Amino acid sequence: MKCWLLILLILFSQSTLSADFAVIVSATSGIDVLSSERIRDIFLKKRRFAQGKRLVPVNLLGSKPPRLAFERRILEMDRLNLQQYWTASHFKGVTPPATQASLASVKLFIEKVDGAIGYLPIEMVDDRVKVIYEF
Amino acid sequence: MSFRLRVIVLMTVLSLAPYIVTMIVMGNVYRDDYERRIRDNMTHELDITNERIEQSFQSLRKDMAFIASLDTMDDLLTGDLDKRITNLLVLKKNDMQLIGWFDVIDTDGNVVASSNPDRIATSADSSGLFSVPIRSSFDDNQLGQLTIHYSFENLDRFLPESEHSHYHLIVEDQQVTGPLNTDPVISVSRVLTDWPAVTVTLEQERQFAFSLLNSAENLFVIVLLVGIFVIASIAFFVATIIVKPILQLSGTAESITQTQDYSQRVAINRNDEIGQLSHSFNLMINGMQDMISRLKAENENRIKLAKEKDRAEMLQDLSTKLSRYLSPQIYESIFSGEQDTTLGSSRKKLTVFFSDIVDFTSTTDQMESEDLTNLLNQYLKEMSDIALRYGATIDKYIGDAIMIFFGDPKTLGVSEDAKACIEMALEMQRRVRELKSEWGAAGYSKPFSIRIGIHTGYCTVGNFGTENRLDYTIIGSAVNLASRIEGQAEPGTVFVSEDTQLLVRDHFSMTPTSTFTPKGFSQPIQLFRVISSGVTRSEIVIEESGFSLKLDSQELTEAGRQDIKTRLLNLIDDL
C-alpha cells in the first residue's frame, strides 16, 4: 500500500509540474489539436473520426510508463476499469486499439499509417510526427 | 500300366479331382477377391491417412488465418520492428514442429517477418504451400500475406510404417520418402487435394498380404497329399481285391503256357463277372484241350502217312530201278500182285522167240569197242521197244541174242500170242533193215543181220532159283526148239515151227523151207519161213544174200507199176 501511494505521489507530482508525454499524429496529418476528451473517445473507440478524418489509435503494449500515464491522465481509468470496459465493448463488437510493443514502433506506426494517433514521451517527438496534445 | 495301377490312379484321381478342382477354383477366384479386399482395406487406410493429412492442412489454414488475424500482424506496418511477428511465427513453427517456415510478406512482396531468420528482407517466392491474407486490425486493409513453406517431410508423421506396409510420397513423379521396396507389392495411391503435386502411395508386401491365403493353400496341399496317400492306400487295397482273381486267372494261363498242361483249371468260387470270366476261361481251355488232342492225333496220322509216303516213294524209286532189269509185263504183274514172288512154276503154252545177230563174234573182232557198244545198245533198245509194243515178255538178253515169249504173265490166247509174236518179228526185221541203211550211212562197214526163230509149245514158267535170288523165266523143250529154229533161220528171215505156222497161217504168208531134227527130238521138225503178214499179199519182200527186194503193189501207181515191170524184165535178162 505504501508503495502504491509513493508511486501515485510521484506521478501526480510529475503531471503537475510539466508534460512528459505527447499525443501525436503523423506530420502529414491535417489534425493539429485535439482535446483530451476527444482523444479519450478515440482511444476508447467511442469516436472514430475527428475533423473529418478517420483516426487509428495505437497503444503501447504492456504497462510501460507512457501507457500508464496515458490511461491515468487521458483515459482517466485504471487498468481494472479499462479491462472491464473493453470486456463490455467486446460484446458490442468493439475491440481495443492496435498495440505496438515499443515506443519506436509506435512512432513508426504513426508515420506509416494514415490517421494513426498515439502517444510518446515528449523527448521522442521529432518532425516526423505532429503533437496534438501533451500530458 | 497294370490294371492294379490303373485302378489306384483312377480312384485317386476321381476321388481327389473335385477337391483339386475346388482348390484351384477357390485359389484363383478367392485370390482375386482376396487381393481386391486387401486393396479396399489399403485404400480405406490410405483415405484415412489422406483425410488426416487434409485435416492437418485445414487445421494449418485455420491456424494461419488465426495468426494472420492477430493484432500483432499490424506490426507488418512497422516492418515488424519489435519482432513480434517473427517471434510469433517461430513459436508457431516450434509448436507445430514444422519442417519448413512461415513467411509474412508485405504487399511489395518482401519478406517482413519469418520463422526462418535468413528469409527476412528477401523477396518472396512462390514456393509456399499456401498463403492467407493479413489484414489490419483497424481498417481491414490487406497488409500482406502469411505463407507457409511446408516440407513434404512433415507428412511422415501421418504415414504410419509397419514391417510389411510402407507409405511413399511421390512428388512430381519422383519418390521422395519411404524405403524402396523391390519385392512384389500391392499398392494404392491418392493425390493430395491440397497438394496436387504429391501422391501418397501405400504399399504392402504381396508375400505378407497373401500369407494367410498361402498358409491356407499350403494346408490344402498337405491335406491333398495326405488324401492322396490315404485314397491311394484304399485304392491299393481295393485293387488288390479286384485284381487277385484276375492274377489267379493270369497265373493259371501262364502256367498252362509254360507247362502245356491243359488239364489245369481256375477255381470258380464267385458269381460275379470275374466268376463268369473264369468259367469262360475254363470252357476255352476245355475246347483247347480237345482241339489239341485232335490235332495231336491228326498230327500222328500225318506223320504216319508221311512215313508211309516216304516209304512208298522209296519203294517206287526202287521198283523203278528194278523195273529196268525186268520185263514190263513181269514188273507189272509182280507189283500189281498178279504174280507171286515165291518159288513156283506152272505150265503154259507159250510162243517163244529167239533172235540172234549173224556172225556177231566175227563182227565184234573187226569193230572198235565203243562202236560195238553203241551199235549193240541201239539194236537192243530198238528191239526191246518193238517187243514191248507188241506185249511181249522179254525173258533175257544173252549177249547179242534176245529171248522173248508171249502168253505169260498176260495172254490174248495162244493164237493171238503167236500172231503178235510173228508180227513183232517181222517188225524187228524191217527195223533192222532200216538200221542197216542208217548204220551204213553212218560209216559202219559191217552192218548187222539177224535171224529169228519162233516156236509155240508148252513151257514151264515161273520163279526159279532160291529164296534169296529168283529168276522169272521159262524152261522146257519148246524153249530149246525155238532156239534151234533160230539157229536154222537164214539171215534176215523169220523161221517158225509148224506148231506156230498152224496157229497163224491165216494171217501170214509163209513158205515151207526145210526140215531138221534137233538134238533130243525124235521127229524132224518142219520149218516155215514167214514171207509177209496177211494172206493176200500186197507187199512182197525178198531177202537173199546179195539180193533184196521189197514190193508193195498197193502203193504203186500205174505208171510206176509199168516202170517196175520193165526194170524187173531187164533185171531177169541180166541174171
mmCIF file of N, CA and C in Angstrom, chain A residues 43-94:
data_model
loop_
_atom_site.group_PDB
_atom_site.id
_atom_site.type_symbol
_atom_site.label_atom_id
_atom_site.label_comp_id
_atom_site.label_asym_id
_atom_site.label_seq_id
_atom_site.Cartn_x
_atom_site.Cartn_y
_atom_site.Cartn_z
ATOM 1 N N PHE A 43 -9.503 6.757 -28.272
ATOM 2 C CA PHE A 43 -8.820 5.576 -27.759
ATOM 3 C C PHE A 43 -9.776 4.557 -27.113
ATOM 4 N N LEU A 44 -10.934 5.047 -26.658
ATOM 5 C CA LEU A 44 -11.951 4.109 -26.150
ATOM 6 C C LEU A 44 -12.886 3.671 -27.275
ATOM 7 N N LYS A 45 -12.565 4.135 -28.479
ATOM 8 C CA LYS A 45 -13.291 3.811 -29.695
ATOM 9 C C LYS A 45 -14.767 4.187 -29.604
ATOM 10 N N LYS A 46 -14.973 5.267 -28.903
ATOM 11 C CA LYS A 46 -16.311 5.819 -28.911
ATOM 12 C C LYS A 46 -16.481 6.738 -30.110
ATOM 13 N N ARG A 47 -15.363 7.187 -30.624
ATOM 14 C CA ARG A 47 -15.369 8.075 -31.788
ATOM 15 C C ARG A 47 -14.255 7.595 -32.724
ATOM 16 N N ARG A 48 -14.569 7.602 -34.004
ATOM 17 C CA ARG A 48 -13.582 7.096 -34.972
ATOM 18 C C ARG A 48 -13.044 8.236 -35.856
ATOM 19 N N PHE A 49 -13.784 9.329 -35.889
ATOM 20 C CA PHE A 49 -13.387 10.422 -36.790
ATOM 21 C C PHE A 49 -13.150 11.685 -35.978
ATOM 22 N N ALA A 50 -12.293 12.444 -36.495
ATOM 23 C CA ALA A 50 -12.080 13.763 -35.892
ATOM 24 C C ALA A 50 -11.677 14.717 -37.009
ATOM 25 N N GLN A 51 -12.351 15.749 -37.041
ATOM 26 C CA GLN A 51 -12.108 16.750 -38.090
ATOM 27 C C GLN A 51 -12.198 16.117 -39.461
ATOM 28 N N GLY A 52 -13.145 15.268 -39.588
ATOM 29 C CA GLY A 52 -13.417 14.664 -40.898
ATOM 30 C C GLY A 52 -12.447 13.580 -41.293
ATOM 31 N N LYS A 53 -11.591 13.225 -40.426
ATOM 32 C CA LYS A 53 -10.625 12.188 -40.788
ATOM 33 C C LYS A 53 -10.769 10.964 -39.871
ATOM 34 N N ARG A 54 -10.609 9.839 -40.436
ATOM 35 C CA ARG A 54 -10.693 8.611 -39.638
ATOM 36 C C ARG A 54 -9.384 8.446 -38.893
ATOM 37 N N LEU A 55 -9.460 8.148 -37.625
ATOM 38 C CA LEU A 55 -8.268 8.048 -36.805
ATOM 39 C C LEU A 55 -8.070 6.597 -36.354
ATOM 40 N N VAL A 56 -6.768 6.235 -36.245
ATOM 41 C CA VAL A 56 -6.435 4.859 -35.838
ATOM 42 C C VAL A 56 -5.596 4.961 -34.563
ATOM 43 N N PRO A 57 -6.208 4.656 -33.432
ATOM 44 C CA PRO A 57 -5.440 4.742 -32.195
ATOM 45 C C PRO A 57 -4.494 3.559 -32.047
ATOM 46 N N VAL A 58 -3.337 3.838 -31.494
ATOM 47 C CA VAL A 58 -2.364 2.778 -31.279
ATOM 48 C C VAL A 58 -1.831 2.916 -29.859
ATOM 49 N N ASN A 59 -1.875 1.741 -29.153
ATOM 50 C CA ASN A 59 -1.424 1.742 -27.772
ATOM 51 C C ASN A 59 -0.025 1.154 -27.679
ATOM 52 N N LEU A 60 0.603 1.525 -26.590
ATOM 53 C CA LEU A 60 1.876 0.901 -26.285
ATOM 54 C C LEU A 60 1.565 -0.373 -25.503
ATOM 55 N N LEU A 61 2.217 -1.461 -25.945
ATOM 56 C CA LEU A 61 1.917 -2.751 -25.349
ATOM 57 C C LEU A 61 2.391 -2.801 -23.910
ATOM 58 N N GLY A 62 1.644 -3.445 -23.115
ATOM 59 C CA GLY A 62 2.070 -3.720 -21.769
ATOM 60 C C GLY A 62 1.752 -2.581 -20.788
ATOM 61 N N SER A 63 2.563 -2.480 -19.784
ATOM 62 C CA SER A 63 2.317 -1.490 -18.730
ATOM 63 C C SER A 63 3.485 -0.535 -18.592
ATOM 64 N N LYS A 64 3.933 -0.154 -19.720
ATOM 65 C CA LYS A 64 5.044 0.779 -19.718
ATOM 66 C C LYS A 64 4.552 2.160 -19.243
ATOM 67 N N PRO A 65 5.469 2.982 -18.729
ATOM 68 C CA PRO A 65 5.047 4.282 -18.160
ATOM 69 C C PRO A 65 4.214 5.161 -19.093
ATOM 70 N N PRO A 66 4.586 5.227 -20.398
ATOM 71 C CA PRO A 66 3.734 6.091 -21.245
ATOM 72 C C PRO A 66 2.282 5.636 -21.241
ATOM 73 N N ARG A 67 2.129 4.354 -21.276
ATOM 74 C CA ARG A 67 0.737 3.879 -21.353
ATOM 75 C C ARG A 67 0.010 4.091 -20.026
ATOM 76 N N LEU A 68 0.742 3.787 -18.962
ATOM 77 C CA LEU A 68 0.097 4.008 -17.658
ATOM 78 C C LEU A 68 -0.279 5.465 -17.482
ATOM 79 N N ALA A 69 0.637 6.337 -17.912
ATOM 80 C CA ALA A 69 0.355 7.775 -17.800
ATOM 81 C C ALA A 69 -0.801 8.172 -18.690
ATOM 82 N N PHE A 70 -0.825 7.593 -19.895
ATOM 83 C CA PHE A 70 -1.911 7.911 -20.825
ATOM 84 C C PHE A 70 -3.257 7.442 -20.254
ATOM 85 N N GLU A 71 -3.271 6.236 -19.699
ATOM 86 C CA GLU A 71 -4.531 5.720 -19.171
ATOM 87 C C GLU A 71 -4.988 6.545 -17.945
ATOM 88 N N ARG A 72 -4.013 6.981 -17.137
ATOM 89 C CA ARG A 72 -4.413 7.733 -15.940
ATOM 90 C C ARG A 72 -4.821 9.156 -16.268
ATOM 91 N N ARG A 73 -4.056 9.756 -17.192
ATOM 92 C CA ARG A 73 -4.273 11.169 -17.419
ATOM 93 C C ARG A 73 -5.295 11.423 -18.532
ATOM 94 N N ILE A 74 -5.283 10.626 -19.553
ATOM 95 C CA ILE A 74 -6.183 10.914 -20.668
ATOM 96 C C ILE A 74 -7.461 10.111 -20.519
ATOM 97 N N LEU A 75 -7.231 8.802 -20.380
ATOM 98 C CA LEU A 75 -8.418 7.956 -20.289
ATOM 99 C C LEU A 75 -9.073 8.054 -18.924
ATOM 100 N N GLU A 76 -8.254 8.397 -17.947
ATOM 101 C CA GLU A 76 -8.746 8.590 -16.578
ATOM 102 C C GLU A 76 -9.384 7.286 -16.068
ATOM 103 N N MET A 77 -8.761 6.212 -16.371
ATOM 104 C CA MET A 77 -9.257 4.891 -15.948
ATOM 105 C C MET A 77 -8.049 4.039 -15.529
ATOM 106 N N ASP A 78 -8.248 3.295 -14.477
ATOM 107 C CA ASP A 78 -7.160 2.377 -14.134
ATOM 108 C C ASP A 78 -7.287 1.084 -14.980
ATOM 109 N N ARG A 79 -6.309 0.228 -14.784
ATOM 110 C CA ARG A 79 -6.241 -0.946 -15.675
ATOM 111 C C ARG A 79 -7.442 -1.870 -15.484
ATOM 112 N N LEU A 80 -7.906 -1.948 -14.224
ATOM 113 C CA LEU A 80 -9.039 -2.825 -13.969
ATOM 114 C C LEU A 80 -10.302 -2.307 -14.653
ATOM 115 N N ASN A 81 -10.518 -0.985 -14.529
ATOM 116 C CA ASN A 81 -11.697 -0.394 -15.185
ATOM 117 C C ASN A 81 -11.596 -0.523 -16.698
ATOM 118 N N LEU A 82 -10.400 -0.328 -17.131
ATOM 119 C CA LEU A 82 -10.198 -0.376 -18.580
ATOM 120 C C LEU A 82 -10.488 -1.804 -19.119
ATOM 121 N N GLN A 83 -10.054 -2.767 -18.351
ATOM 122 C CA GLN A 83 -10.320 -4.160 -18.793
ATOM 123 C C GLN A 83 -11.811 -4.464 -18.785
ATOM 124 N N GLN A 84 -12.474 -3.929 -17.769
ATOM 125 C CA GLN A 84 -13.926 -4.123 -17.712
ATOM 126 C C GLN A 84 -14.615 -3.451 -18.899
ATOM 127 N N TYR A 85 -14.065 -2.243 -19.241
ATOM 128 C CA TYR A 85 -14.649 -1.508 -20.362
ATOM 129 C C TYR A 85 -14.501 -2.308 -21.649
ATOM 130 N N TRP A 86 -13.321 -2.809 -21.870
ATOM 131 C CA TRP A 86 -13.099 -3.498 -23.153
ATOM 132 C C TRP A 86 -13.808 -4.868 -23.180
ATOM 133 N N THR A 87 -13.980 -5.443 -22.022
ATOM 134 C CA THR A 87 -14.753 -6.691 -21.996
ATOM 135 C C THR A 87 -16.191 -6.423 -22.401
ATOM 136 N N ALA A 88 -16.701 -5.318 -21.851
ATOM 137 C CA ALA A 88 -18.074 -4.969 -22.207
ATOM 138 C C ALA A 88 -18.171 -4.575 -23.662
ATOM 139 N N SER A 89 -17.153 -3.844 -24.133
ATOM 140 C CA SER A 89 -17.192 -3.374 -25.523
ATOM 141 C C SER A 89 -17.023 -4.539 -26.513
ATOM 142 N N HIS A 90 -16.320 -5.527 -26.032
ATOM 143 C CA HIS A 90 -16.073 -6.674 -26.926
ATOM 144 C C HIS A 90 -17.376 -7.296 -27.415
ATOM 145 N N PHE A 91 -18.328 -7.308 -26.498
ATOM 146 C CA PHE A 91 -19.638 -7.875 -26.881
ATOM 147 C C PHE A 91 -20.413 -6.965 -27.820
ATOM 148 N N LYS A 92 -19.934 -5.743 -27.933
ATOM 149 C CA LYS A 92 -20.570 -4.809 -28.875
ATOM 150 C C LYS A 92 -19.812 -4.768 -30.194
ATOM 151 N N GLY A 93 -18.784 -5.637 -30.256
ATOM 152 C CA GLY A 93 -18.014 -5.690 -31.492
ATOM 153 C C GLY A 93 -16.928 -4.645 -31.537
ATOM 154 N N VAL A 94 -16.615 -4.123 -30.426
ATOM 155 C CA VAL A 94 -15.581 -3.081 -30.383
ATOM 156 C C VAL A 94 -14.365 -3.679 -29.700
#
